[in-house]
């Protein structure tokens, strides 16, 4: 009796383990020249090539990726957008948060389990580098795909705004006192699959799963397929019940997985249009005010020798993601133990430079990566004061936390949380004002995603359960706004991370640059409540290098 009930379970376990594989990659980060829109410029590529490769794995696999910085003149790093990093927060990638930047000539190995299926992407989380090209798709296939059998082929479609100038100079120009309108740099064009347009071979009778990813730094992309309706099955890395969408608005860093069936009507080429949307409030501004500086057309090609017509779209009414239903029907988490309210607005620092703030404070890089402070400050690590001006919040293990973002700006902003697919409880239209603190009526089973577009002069209520110890950022995914300071730091379960040790190659990258990796934000290890040396004012100049000097209290216990 014991055997008959025990053995099937055991063999299932072995089957699952046999399937889990290790995906190895060895990547040199290098400068490459490329001209995706016909204009040649230096871009950041991998192993001497650009576009960067697609990483593919299956749920449960371990990715082991060694990155070597061969740029010569800039630091670098990689973040794996949308991956939860369960008990591997130190593999998340943002510089000054979960690691030191990787200096020229050095390496770092990222090793983590891809615990959930979905469409993800990787990108540099250092120096605004991803608009310079350091980004690519990360696809995690699902052996238990609930939509298996409903599609025949997969297509990756990446969309992005594109700049002819390099990020560092764009950020330098943006952070000038004369930029009193807080304007980000405006893109020079749109690129699709890191090039000009896309032709997708379509065959009557087949259904295609499009994995749509935005690599954009600023603009959202409006997408419409002529005569073919999209069926959304995933928002970021969360399955939804199949939902029809005539058009989509894809904000920077968002993903949509959609099914498209080839229509049987005729055998010709159908265009799909992708237009950059830099309108501040597309839902309310009259169509003639909508700025369409650039668009690109791709084709569903059924007849290669046929004609290639243009798609004409006169009205944009993209699908409303918040009304979609999670496929698993998961209920709203609760009860809520903590509400973090973040009022976002632009602001000016003491030097008169333009910044973007949560509750009046821009995020300011500190000396010690925040996660390293968590691990080395004992029971003081639950005190937000030791982390400096990184907009730190301590989240208690197991608790349910609401994050309320009041967008006081007159434009839409896409906010991203690391480490979670959050529930979107409330996402009203433009001009709803700030959240008034009242209990709302929301979906019993709210949709989930990791990047949400928050409407102008409106708000969002996002909910998570604190099940993932680590340091996870929450920030606007307009890359220029990150560089302006629009980031908060969620320090989750710090008490579980005391004395956790980090891979030696990660620590070595700090040592090589003289960056302390223990103690509080300034590297004070003797008295972690001593805030001297904290960075309290954003730097006056923005460069590819930051000079560090070790505080006198810092003692390295690692031989260099
Ligand atoms: C680094 O070198 C590349 C390639 O020559 C160049 O395009 C880029 O502007 C340089 N970056 C900095 C920060 O000087
Ligand atoms: C798509 O195919 C058409 C016709 O062959 C061609 O003119 C166009 O350049 C192709 N586009 C891309 C992005 O390959
Ligand atoms: C796309 O761009 C072309 C060329 O600028 C323009 O003629 C067309 O109207 C645009 N289409 C849309 C839908 O904006
Ligand atoms: C919201 O609901 C909770 C639990 O039902 C209750 O304790 C709280 O007082 C309510 N808050 C408001 C502002 O109505
Ligand atoms: C952490 O390490 C320090 C220094 O080695 C030690 O004094 C302390 O007891 C450790 N704490 C825990 C919780 O292990
Ligand atoms: C916090 O740090 C201070 C200064 O280093 C130290 O005196 C104190 O004992 C610490 N508190 C706890 C609870 O560890
Ligand atoms: Cu923003």
Coordinates of C-alpha atoms and ligand atoms in Angstrom, one line a residue:
X1 CA 0.0 0.0 0.0
X2 CA 2.8 2.3 0.9
X3 CA 4.6 1.7 -2.3
X4 CA 1.6 2.2 -4.5
X5 CA 0.9 5.7 -3.1
X6 CA 4.5 6.7 -2.7
X7 CA 6.1 5.6 -5.9
X8 CA 4.1 7.7 -8.4
X9 CA 4.9 10.8 -6.4
X10 CA 8.5 9.9 -6.3
X11 CA 8.7 9.2 -10.0
X12 CA 7.0 12.5 -10.7
X13 CA 9.7 14.2 -8.6
X14 CA 12.4 12.5 -10.5
X15 CA 10.8 13.4 -13.8
X16 CA 10.7 17.1 -12.8
X17 CA 14.4 17.0 -11.7
X18 CA 15.4 15.2 -14.9
X19 CA 13.8 18.1 -16.9
X20 CA 15.5 20.8 -14.9
X21 CA 18.6 21.8 -16.8
X22 CA 21.4 24.3 -16.6
X23 CA 21.6 26.9 -19.2
X24 CA 25.2 28.2 -19.5
X25 CA 26.3 31.4 -21.2
X26 CA 29.6 33.2 -21.5
X27 CA 29.2 36.7 -22.6
X28 CA 31.7 39.4 -23.3
X29 CA 30.2 42.9 -23.2
X30 CA 31.7 44.8 -26.1
X31 CA 31.3 47.9 -28.2
X32 CA 30.0 47.2 -31.7
X33 CA 28.9 49.6 -34.5
X34 CA 25.3 49.1 -35.7
X35 CA 22.7 51.0 -37.8
X36 CA 19.3 49.5 -36.9
X37 CA 17.5 52.5 -38.4
X38 CA 20.1 53.4 -41.1
X39 CA 22.1 55.6 -38.8
X40 CA 25.4 54.0 -37.7
X41 CA 26.4 54.5 -34.1
X42 CA 28.4 52.6 -31.4
X43 CA 26.1 50.2 -29.4
X44 CA 26.8 47.8 -26.6
X45 CA 26.7 44.2 -27.8
X46 CA 27.6 40.7 -26.6
X47 CA 30.6 38.8 -27.9
X48 CA 31.2 41.3 -30.7
X49 CA 27.7 41.2 -32.1
X50 CA 24.5 43.2 -31.8
X51 CA 21.5 42.6 -31.5
X52 CA 22.2 40.8 -28.2
X53 CA 21.2 37.1 -28.1
X54 CA 18.0 35.6 -26.8
X55 CA 18.3 33.6 -23.6
X56 CA 16.0 30.6 -23.6
X57 CA 15.2 28.2 -20.7
X58 CA 12.4 26.1 -19.3
X59 CA 10.7 26.6 -16.0
X60 CA 12.9 25.3 -13.2
X61 CA 16.1 25.6 -15.1
X62 CA 19.2 27.3 -13.6
X63 CA 20.8 30.0 -15.7
X64 CA 24.5 30.4 -15.2
X65 CA 25.7 33.4 -17.1
X66 CA 29.2 34.8 -16.8
X67 CA 29.5 38.3 -18.0
X68 CA 32.9 39.9 -18.7
X69 CA 33.2 43.6 -19.2
X70 CA 35.2 44.3 -22.3
X71 CA 34.0 47.8 -22.8
X72 CA 37.2 49.3 -21.6
X73 CA 35.7 52.6 -20.6
X74 CA 32.4 52.0 -18.7
X75 CA 31.2 49.8 -15.9
X76 CA 28.4 47.4 -16.6
X77 CA 26.0 44.7 -15.2
X78 CA 22.8 42.8 -16.0
X79 CA 19.3 42.6 -14.6
X80 CA 16.8 39.9 -15.5
X81 CA 13.6 41.8 -15.7
X82 CA 10.6 40.0 -14.2
X83 CA 12.5 37.1 -12.7
X84 CA 11.6 36.8 -9.0
X85 CA 15.1 35.9 -7.8
X86 CA 13.7 33.7 -5.0
X87 CA 16.5 33.6 -2.4
X88 CA 18.9 35.0 -4.9
X89 CA 18.3 38.7 -4.6
X90 CA 22.1 39.2 -5.1
X91 CA 21.7 38.0 -8.7
X92 CA 19.2 40.7 -9.5
X93 CA 21.8 43.0 -11.0
X94 CA 21.1 46.7 -10.3
X95 CA 24.4 48.5 -9.4
X96 CA 24.7 50.0 -5.9
X97 CA 21.6 47.9 -4.9
X98 CA 22.5 44.2 -5.1
X99 CA 26.0 44.4 -6.5
X100 CA 28.9 46.7 -7.3
X101 CA 29.1 47.7 -11.0
X102 CA 31.4 45.4 -13.0
X103 CA 34.5 47.4 -13.9
X104 CA 36.3 47.1 -17.2
X105 CA 38.3 43.8 -17.4
X106 CA 36.3 42.1 -14.7
X107 CA 33.6 39.4 -14.7
X108 CA 30.6 38.4 -12.7
X109 CA 28.6 35.2 -12.7
X110 CA 24.8 35.3 -12.4
X111 CA 23.3 32.0 -11.3
X112 CA 19.6 31.8 -10.6
X113 CA 16.6 29.6 -11.1
X114 CA 13.9 30.7 -13.6
X115 CA 11.0 29.7 -11.3
X116 CA 8.1 30.8 -13.4
X117 CA 7.4 30.6 -17.1
X118 CA 6.9 33.7 -19.2
X119 CA 8.3 36.4 -21.5
X120 CA 11.1 38.3 -19.9
X121 CA 14.1 40.4 -20.9
X122 CA 17.5 41.1 -19.6
X123 CA 19.2 44.5 -19.6
X124 CA 21.9 46.6 -18.0
X125 CA 20.8 48.3 -14.8
X126 CA 23.8 50.6 -14.7
X127 CA 24.5 54.0 -16.2
X128 CA 21.3 54.1 -18.3
X129 CA 23.1 51.6 -20.6
X130 CA 20.2 49.7 -22.0
X131 CA 19.2 52.4 -24.5
X132 CA 22.7 52.0 -25.8
X133 CA 21.8 48.4 -26.8
X134 CA 22.6 46.2 -23.9
X135 CA 19.3 44.3 -23.7
X136 CA 17.7 41.1 -25.1
X137 CA 14.8 38.7 -24.8
X138 CA 14.7 36.1 -22.0
X139 CA 12.1 33.4 -22.7
X140 CA 11.1 30.8 -20.1
X141 CA 9.1 28.0 -21.7
X142 CA 6.4 26.3 -19.8
X143 CA 6.3 22.5 -19.8
X144 CA 2.7 22.8 -18.4
X145 CA 1.6 25.6 -20.7
X146 CA -2.2 26.0 -20.2
X147 CA -2.4 27.3 -23.7
X148 CA -0.4 24.4 -25.2
X149 CA -2.2 23.1 -28.3
X150 CA -3.8 26.5 -29.0
X151 CA -0.9 27.8 -31.1
X152 CA 1.5 26.3 -33.6
X153 CA 4.5 28.6 -33.6
X154 CA 6.2 31.3 -31.5
X155 CA 7.3 34.7 -32.7
X156 CA 9.4 37.2 -30.6
X157 CA 8.6 40.8 -31.4
X158 CA 10.6 43.5 -29.7
X159 CA 9.8 47.2 -30.0
X160 CA 11.8 50.1 -28.9
X161 CA 12.4 53.8 -29.2
X162 CA 15.9 54.5 -30.5
X163 CA 18.5 57.3 -30.0
X164 CA 21.3 58.4 -32.2
X165 CA 23.3 59.8 -29.2
X166 CA 24.7 57.7 -26.3
X167 CA 23.0 57.6 -23.0
X168 CA 25.6 59.2 -20.9
X169 CA 25.6 62.4 -23.0
X170 CA 21.8 62.3 -23.1
X171 CA 21.6 62.1 -19.3
X172 CA 24.2 64.8 -18.9
X173 CA 22.2 67.2 -21.1
X174 CA 19.0 66.3 -19.3
X175 CA 20.4 67.0 -15.8
X176 CA 21.1 70.7 -16.6
X177 CA 19.6 73.5 -14.5
X178 CA 18.2 74.9 -17.7
X179 CA 15.9 71.9 -18.1
X180 CA 13.2 73.5 -16.1
X181 CA 10.5 71.5 -17.9
X182 CA 12.1 68.2 -16.7
X183 CA 12.2 67.0 -20.3
X184 CA 13.7 63.6 -21.1
X185 CA 15.6 63.2 -24.3
X186 CA 13.3 62.6 -27.2
X187 CA 13.9 59.5 -29.4
X188 CA 15.2 59.7 -33.0
X189 CA 13.1 56.8 -34.2
X190 CA 11.5 53.4 -33.6
X191 CA 13.1 50.0 -34.1
X192 CA 11.5 46.6 -34.3
X193 CA 13.4 43.4 -33.5
X194 CA 16.4 45.8 -33.2
X195 CA 16.0 46.7 -36.9
X196 CA 13.7 48.2 -39.4
X197 CA 10.2 46.5 -39.5
X198 CA 9.5 42.8 -39.4
X199 CA 8.2 40.2 -41.8
X200 CA 6.4 37.2 -40.1
X201 CA 5.7 34.3 -42.3
X202 CA 2.0 33.4 -41.8
X203 CA 0.2 30.2 -43.0
X204 CA -3.5 29.8 -43.3
X205 CA -4.8 27.4 -40.6
X206 CA -2.0 28.3 -38.1
X207 CA -2.0 30.2 -34.9
X208 CA 1.0 32.1 -33.7
X209 CA 2.0 33.1 -30.1
X210 CA 3.6 36.5 -30.3
X211 CA 5.9 37.3 -27.4
X212 CA 5.9 41.1 -27.5
X213 CA 8.6 42.9 -25.5
X214 CA 9.2 46.7 -25.2
X215 CA 12.9 47.6 -24.8
X216 CA 12.0 51.3 -24.8
X217 CA 13.7 54.0 -22.7
X218 CA 10.9 56.5 -22.9
X219 CA 8.0 56.1 -25.4
X220 CA 5.3 53.5 -25.3
X221 CA 4.3 51.7 -28.5
X222 CA 0.8 51.5 -29.9
X223 CA 0.3 48.3 -31.8
X224 CA -2.4 47.2 -34.2
X225 CA -2.7 44.3 -36.6
X226 CA -4.7 44.8 -39.8
X227 CA -7.7 42.3 -39.9
X228 CA -6.2 40.1 -37.1
X229 CA -7.4 40.4 -33.6
X230 CA -4.9 39.7 -30.8
X231 CA -5.9 37.3 -28.0
X232 CA -3.9 38.3 -24.9
X233 CA -2.8 35.3 -22.8
X234 CA -0.1 36.8 -20.7
X235 CA 0.6 40.3 -19.2
X236 CA 4.4 40.5 -18.4
X237 CA 4.9 37.0 -16.9
X238 CA 1.4 36.4 -15.6
X239 CA -1.1 34.3 -17.5
X240 CA -4.5 35.8 -18.1
X241 CA -7.8 34.4 -19.3
X242 CA -7.7 34.8 -23.1
X243 CA -8.8 38.4 -23.7
X244 CA -9.5 40.0 -27.1
X245 CA -7.5 43.1 -27.9
X246 CA -7.9 45.2 -31.0
X247 CA -4.9 47.4 -30.1
X248 CA -2.3 47.4 -27.4
X249 CA -0.3 50.2 -25.7
X250 CA 3.0 48.6 -24.6
X251 CA 4.9 50.7 -22.1
X252 CA 8.7 50.5 -21.6
X253 CA 9.6 47.1 -20.1
X254 CA 6.1 45.6 -20.5
X255 CA 5.4 42.4 -22.3
X256 CA 2.3 40.9 -23.8
X257 CA 1.9 37.4 -25.1
X258 CA -0.8 37.2 -27.7
X259 CA -2.3 34.6 -29.9
X260 CA -3.0 35.5 -33.5
X261 CA -4.7 33.1 -35.9
X262 CA -4.0 33.6 -39.6
X263 CA -7.3 34.5 -41.2
X264 CA -8.6 32.2 -43.9
X265 CA -10.2 35.0 -46.0
X266 CA -7.5 35.4 -48.6
X267 CA -3.8 35.0 -49.2
X268 CA -2.1 38.4 -49.0
X269 CA 0.2 40.4 -46.8
X270 CA -1.4 42.1 -43.8
X271 CA 0.4 45.0 -42.2
X272 CA 0.8 45.7 -38.5
X273 CA 1.7 49.1 -37.3
X274 CA 3.8 50.1 -34.3
X275 CA 3.7 53.8 -33.4
X276 CA 5.7 55.6 -30.7
X277 CA 3.4 57.3 -28.3
X278 CA 5.0 60.2 -26.5
X279 CA 1.7 61.9 -25.8
X280 CA 1.4 62.8 -22.2
X281 CA -2.3 61.7 -21.9
X282 CA -3.4 59.8 -24.9
X283 CA -6.7 58.9 -23.4
X284 CA -7.9 62.5 -23.0
X285 CA -6.0 64.6 -25.5
X286 CA -7.8 65.0 -28.9
X287 CA -6.4 62.8 -31.6
X288 CA -5.0 65.7 -33.5
X289 CA -2.8 66.5 -30.6
X290 CA -1.4 63.0 -30.4
X291 CA 2.2 63.1 -31.4
X292 CA 3.2 60.4 -33.8
X293 CA 6.7 61.2 -34.7
X294 CA 7.6 57.8 -35.8
X295 CA 6.0 54.5 -36.7
X296 CA 7.1 51.2 -38.2
X297 CA 5.2 48.7 -40.2
X298 CA 5.6 44.9 -40.1
X299 CA 3.9 42.3 -42.2
X300 CA 2.1 39.0 -41.7
X301 CA 3.4 37.6 -44.9
X302 CA 1.2 35.0 -46.7
X303 CA 2.3 35.9 -50.2
X304 CA 5.9 37.0 -50.3
X305 CA 5.6 38.1 -54.0
X306 CA 2.5 40.1 -53.3
X307 CA 2.1 43.8 -52.3
X308 CA 3.0 45.3 -49.0
X309 CA 0.2 47.8 -48.1
X310 CA 0.3 50.3 -45.2
X311 CA -1.9 49.9 -42.2
X312 CA -4.0 53.0 -41.6
X313 CA -5.2 53.7 -38.0
X314 CA -7.2 56.7 -37.2
X315 CA -8.4 55.9 -33.7
X316 CA -6.4 54.4 -30.9
X317 CA -8.3 52.7 -28.1
X318 CA -5.9 50.2 -26.6
X319 CA -7.1 47.4 -24.4
X320 CA -7.3 48.2 -20.7
X321 CA -5.0 45.7 -18.9
X322 CA -6.5 46.2 -15.4
X323 CA -9.8 44.5 -16.6
X324 CA -8.0 41.3 -17.6
X325 CA -8.5 38.2 -15.4
X326 CA -5.6 36.1 -14.0
X327 CA -5.9 32.6 -15.3
X328 CA -5.4 31.0 -11.9
X329 CA -8.2 33.1 -10.4
X330 CA -6.0 33.9 -7.4
X331 CA -7.8 36.1 -4.8
X332 CA -6.5 39.5 -3.7
X333 CA -3.9 38.9 -0.9
X334 CA -4.9 40.0 2.5
X335 CA -5.3 41.3 5.1
X336 CA -3.1 44.3 4.4
X337 CA -0.5 45.0 7.1
X338 CA 1.3 48.0 5.6
X339 CA 0.5 50.7 3.0
X340 CA 3.5 52.4 1.4
X341 CA 2.4 55.7 -0.2
X342 CA 4.6 57.1 -2.9
X343 CA 3.7 60.6 -4.2
X344 CA 5.6 61.0 -7.4
X345 CA 6.4 64.4 -8.8
X346 CA 9.3 66.2 -10.5
X347 CA 11.5 68.2 -8.1
X348 CA 14.6 70.3 -8.1
X349 CA 17.6 69.5 -5.9
X350 CA 19.6 71.9 -3.8
X351 CA 21.9 72.6 -6.7
X352 CA 18.9 73.6 -8.9
X353 CA 19.2 70.4 -11.0
X354 CA 16.0 68.6 -12.3
X355 CA 15.1 65.4 -10.5
X356 CA 12.2 63.1 -10.1
X357 CA 11.0 62.4 -6.5
X358 CA 9.0 60.1 -4.3
X359 CA 7.6 62.1 -1.5
X360 CA 9.9 65.0 -2.3
X361 CA 13.1 62.8 -2.3
X362 CA 15.1 61.6 -5.2
X363 CA 16.9 58.3 -5.0
X364 CA 20.6 59.0 -4.4
X365 CA 23.2 56.2 -5.0
X366 CA 25.0 55.3 -1.8
X367 CA 28.5 53.9 -1.5
X368 CA 27.7 50.4 -0.2
X369 CA 25.2 48.4 -2.3
X370 CA 22.0 48.3 -0.1
X371 CA 21.8 44.5 0.0
X372 CA 25.4 44.3 1.4
X373 CA 24.3 46.7 4.1
X374 CA 21.4 44.5 4.9
X375 CA 23.7 41.5 5.4
X376 CA 26.3 43.3 7.5
X377 CA 24.5 45.5 10.0
X378 CA 23.1 42.9 12.4
X379 CA 19.8 43.8 14.0
X380 CA 20.1 47.4 12.9
X381 CA 19.2 46.2 9.4
X382 CA 15.6 46.8 10.1
X383 CA 16.3 50.5 10.7
X384 CA 15.7 52.4 7.4
X385 CA 18.1 55.2 8.5
X386 CA 21.2 53.1 7.9
X387 CA 20.5 52.9 4.2
X388 CA 20.6 56.6 3.3
X389 CA 18.6 58.4 0.7
X390 CA 17.6 55.4 -1.4
X391 CA 13.9 55.9 -0.4
X392 CA 14.2 52.7 1.7
X393 CA 11.1 50.8 3.1
X394 CA 11.3 47.7 5.3
X395 CA 8.8 45.0 4.5
X396 CA 8.0 42.4 7.1
X397 CA 8.2 38.7 6.3
X398 CA 4.9 37.2 5.2
X399 CA 3.0 40.4 5.4
X400 CA 0.7 41.8 2.7
X401 CA 1.8 45.2 1.5
X402 CA -0.1 47.8 -0.6
X403 CA 2.0 50.2 -2.6
X404 CA 0.1 53.3 -3.5
X405 CA 1.6 55.5 -6.2
X406 CA 0.0 58.9 -6.6
X407 CA 1.2 60.2 -10.0
X408 CA 1.1 64.0 -9.5
X409 CA 2.6 64.6 -13.0
X410 CA 0.5 65.3 -16.1
X411 CA 1.9 62.4 -18.0
X412 CA 1.7 58.6 -17.9
X413 CA 4.5 56.7 -16.2
X414 CA 5.3 53.0 -16.3
X415 CA 6.3 51.7 -12.8
X416 CA 8.1 48.5 -12.3
X417 CA 8.7 46.4 -9.2
X418 CA 11.7 44.0 -9.0
X419 CA 11.1 40.5 -7.5
X420 CA 7.3 40.4 -7.9
X421 CA 4.3 40.1 -10.2
X422 CA 2.2 42.5 -8.1
X423 CA -1.6 42.5 -8.1
X424 CA -3.1 45.6 -9.6
X425 CA -6.0 46.5 -7.4
X426 CA -6.9 49.9 -8.6
X427 CA -5.8 51.7 -11.7
X428 CA -8.2 54.6 -12.5
X429 CA -8.1 56.7 -15.6
X430 CA -6.5 60.1 -16.0
X431 CA -7.3 62.9 -13.5
X432 CA -8.8 60.7 -10.8
X433 CA -6.5 62.5 -8.3
X434 CA -4.7 60.9 -5.5
X435 CA -5.9 57.8 -3.7
X436 CA -8.1 58.9 -0.8
X437 CA -7.4 56.0 1.5
X438 CA -10.8 54.6 1.3
X439 CA -11.4 50.9 0.7
X440 CA -12.2 50.4 -2.9
X441 CA -14.2 47.9 -4.8
X442 CA -11.7 46.0 -6.8
X443 CA -11.7 42.7 -8.6
X444 CA -11.9 39.8 -6.2
X445 CA -9.1 38.3 -8.4
X446 CA -6.9 41.2 -9.5
X447 CA -4.7 40.9 -12.6
X448 CA -1.0 40.7 -12.0
X449 CA 2.1 42.0 -13.9
X450 CA 5.5 43.6 -13.1
X451 CA 5.2 46.9 -14.9
X452 CA 2.1 49.1 -14.8
X453 CA 1.3 52.3 -16.6
X454 CA -0.1 54.8 -14.1
X455 CA -2.3 57.5 -15.6
X456 CA -1.7 61.3 -15.4
X457 CA -2.8 63.0 -12.2
X458 CA -4.1 59.6 -11.1
X459 CA -2.9 56.6 -9.0
X460 CA -2.4 52.9 -8.7
X461 CA -2.8 50.5 -5.8
X462 CA -0.5 47.5 -6.1
X463 CA -0.4 44.6 -3.7
X464 CA 2.3 42.1 -2.9
X465 CA 2.9 39.4 -0.4
X466 CA 6.4 39.5 1.2
X467 CA 7.6 36.0 0.5
X468 CA 10.9 36.8 -1.2
X469 CA 13.7 38.0 1.1
X470 CA 15.9 40.5 -0.6
X471 CA 16.3 44.1 -1.8
X472 CA 14.0 44.9 -4.7
X473 CA 13.7 48.2 -6.4
X474 CA 10.5 50.0 -7.4
X475 CA 11.0 52.6 -10.1
X476 CA 9.6 54.3 -13.2
X477 CA 10.8 52.3 -16.2
X478 CA 11.4 55.5 -18.3
X479 CA 15.2 55.1 -18.0
X480 CA 15.7 58.8 -18.0
X481 CA 13.5 59.1 -14.9
X482 CA 15.6 56.4 -13.2
X483 CA 18.6 58.6 -13.8
X484 CA 16.6 61.6 -12.3
X485 CA 16.0 59.6 -9.1
X486 CA 12.5 58.0 -9.5
X487 CA 13.3 54.9 -7.5
X488 CA 12.4 53.4 -4.1
X489 CA 14.0 50.5 -2.4
X490 CA 12.0 47.7 -0.8
X491 CA 14.0 45.8 1.8
X492 CA 12.1 42.6 2.3
X493 CA 12.7 40.3 5.3
X494 CA 16.0 41.9 6.4
X495 CA 16.1 39.7 9.5
X496 CA 16.4 36.6 7.3
X497 CA 19.4 38.1 5.5
X498 CA 21.7 38.8 8.4
X499 CA 25.2 37.5 7.7
X500 CA 24.2 36.0 4.4
X501 CA 27.3 35.7 2.3
X502 CA 27.7 36.7 -1.4
X503 CA 29.7 35.0 -4.2
X504 CA 33.3 36.0 -4.1
X505 CA 33.4 37.2 -7.7
X506 CA 30.7 39.8 -6.8
X507 CA 32.6 41.0 -3.8
X508 CA 35.9 41.1 -5.8
X509 CA 34.2 43.7 -8.2
X510 CA 33.8 46.0 -5.2
X511 CA 37.3 45.4 -3.9
X512 CA 38.8 46.2 -7.3
X513 CA 37.2 49.6 -7.3
X514 CA 37.8 50.3 -3.6
X515 CA 34.0 50.2 -2.9
X516 CA 33.3 49.1 0.7
X517 CA 30.8 46.2 0.8
X518 CA 30.0 46.1 4.5
X519 CA 28.4 48.5 7.0
X520 CA 25.8 51.2 6.5
X521 CA 25.3 53.2 3.3
X522 CA 28.6 54.9 3.7
X523 CA 30.5 51.8 4.8
X524 CA 30.6 52.7 8.5
X525 CA 31.0 49.4 10.2
X526 CA 32.0 50.4 13.8
X527 CA 28.8 52.5 14.4
X528 CA 26.3 51.7 11.8
X529 CA 24.0 54.5 13.1
X530 CA 26.7 57.0 12.1
X531 CA 25.4 58.7 9.0
X532 CA 28.6 60.6 8.2
X533 CA 29.7 60.0 4.6
X534 CA 26.1 59.3 3.4
X535 CA 25.3 60.8 -0.1
X536 CA 22.5 63.3 0.7
X537 CA 22.8 65.4 -2.4
X538 CA 22.7 63.9 -5.9
X539 CA 26.0 64.3 -7.7
X540 CA 26.6 67.5 -9.6
X541 CA 28.2 65.7 -12.5
X542 CA 27.2 62.5 -14.2
X543 CA 30.0 60.3 -15.4
X544 CA 30.8 56.8 -16.5
X545 CA 33.0 56.4 -13.5
X546 CA 32.5 57.2 -9.8
X547 CA 35.5 57.7 -7.6
X548 CA 35.4 56.0 -4.2
X549 CA 37.5 56.5 -1.1
X550 CA 37.3 53.9 1.7
X551 CA 36.0 55.3 5.0
X552 CA 38.6 54.9 7.8
X553 CA 36.3 52.6 9.7
X554 CA 36.2 50.1 6.9
X555 CA 38.4 47.0 7.2
X556 CA 38.5 44.6 4.4
X557 CA 38.4 41.0 5.5
X558 CA 39.0 39.7 2.0
X559 CA 42.5 39.6 0.6
X560 CA 42.7 41.5 -2.7
Ligands
LIG1 C1 33.6 54.3 -24.7 O1 34.1 53.9 -26.0 C2 33.1 53.8 -27.0 C3 33.7 53.2 -28.2 O2 34.8 53.9 -28.7 C4 32.5 55.2 -27.3 O3 31.6 55.2 -28.3 C5 31.9 55.7 -26.0 O4 31.4 57.0 -26.1 C6 32.9 55.7 -24.8 N1 32.3 55.9 -23.6 C7 32.7 56.9 -22.7 C8 31.9 57.0 -21.5 O5 33.6 57.6 -23.0
LIG2 C1 9.8 42.6 -45.7 O1 9.7 42.1 -47.0 C2 9.6 43.1 -48.0 C3 9.4 42.4 -49.4 O2 10.3 41.5 -49.7 C4 11.0 43.9 -48.0 O3 10.9 45.0 -48.9 C5 11.2 44.4 -46.6 O4 12.5 45.0 -46.6 C6 11.2 43.3 -45.6 N1 11.3 43.8 -44.3 C7 12.2 43.4 -43.4 C8 12.3 44.0 -42.1 O5 12.9 42.4 -43.6
LIG3 C1 3.0 56.5 -40.1 O1 4.0 57.3 -40.7 C2 3.7 57.7 -42.0 C3 4.9 58.5 -42.4 O2 5.2 59.5 -41.6 C4 2.4 58.6 -42.0 O3 2.1 58.9 -43.4 C5 1.3 57.8 -41.5 O4 0.1 58.5 -41.4 C6 1.6 57.3 -40.1 N1 0.6 56.4 -39.6 C7 0.0 56.5 -38.5 C8 -1.1 55.6 -38.2 O5 0.3 57.4 -37.7
LIG4 C1 -10.9 49.3 5.3 O1 -11.3 48.0 5.7 C2 -10.6 47.5 6.8 C3 -10.9 46.1 7.0 O2 -12.2 45.8 6.6 C4 -11.0 48.4 8.0 O3 -10.4 48.0 9.2 C5 -10.7 49.8 7.7 O4 -11.1 50.7 8.8 C6 -11.3 50.3 6.4 N1 -10.7 51.6 6.1 C7 -11.5 52.6 5.6 C8 -10.8 53.9 5.4 O5 -12.7 52.5 5.4
LIG5 C1 27.2 37.8 12.1 O1 28.6 37.9 12.0 C2 29.2 38.6 13.1 C3 30.7 38.8 12.8 O2 31.2 37.7 12.3 C4 29.0 37.9 14.4 O3 29.5 38.6 15.5 C5 27.5 37.7 14.6 O4 27.2 36.9 15.7 C6 26.8 37.0 13.4 N1 25.4 37.0 13.5 C7 24.6 36.0 13.2 C8 23.1 36.2 13.4 O5 25.1 35.0 12.8
LIG6 C1 22.9 49.2 16.3 O1 24.2 49.8 16.1 C2 24.7 50.5 17.2 C3 25.9 51.2 16.7 O2 26.8 50.3 16.0 C4 25.0 49.5 18.3 O3 25.5 50.2 19.4 C5 23.7 48.8 18.7 O4 24.0 47.8 19.6 C6 23.1 48.2 17.5 N1 21.8 47.7 17.8 C7 21.4 46.5 17.7 C8 20.0 46.1 18.1 O5 22.2 45.7 17.2
LIG7 CU1 8.6 58.2 -15.5

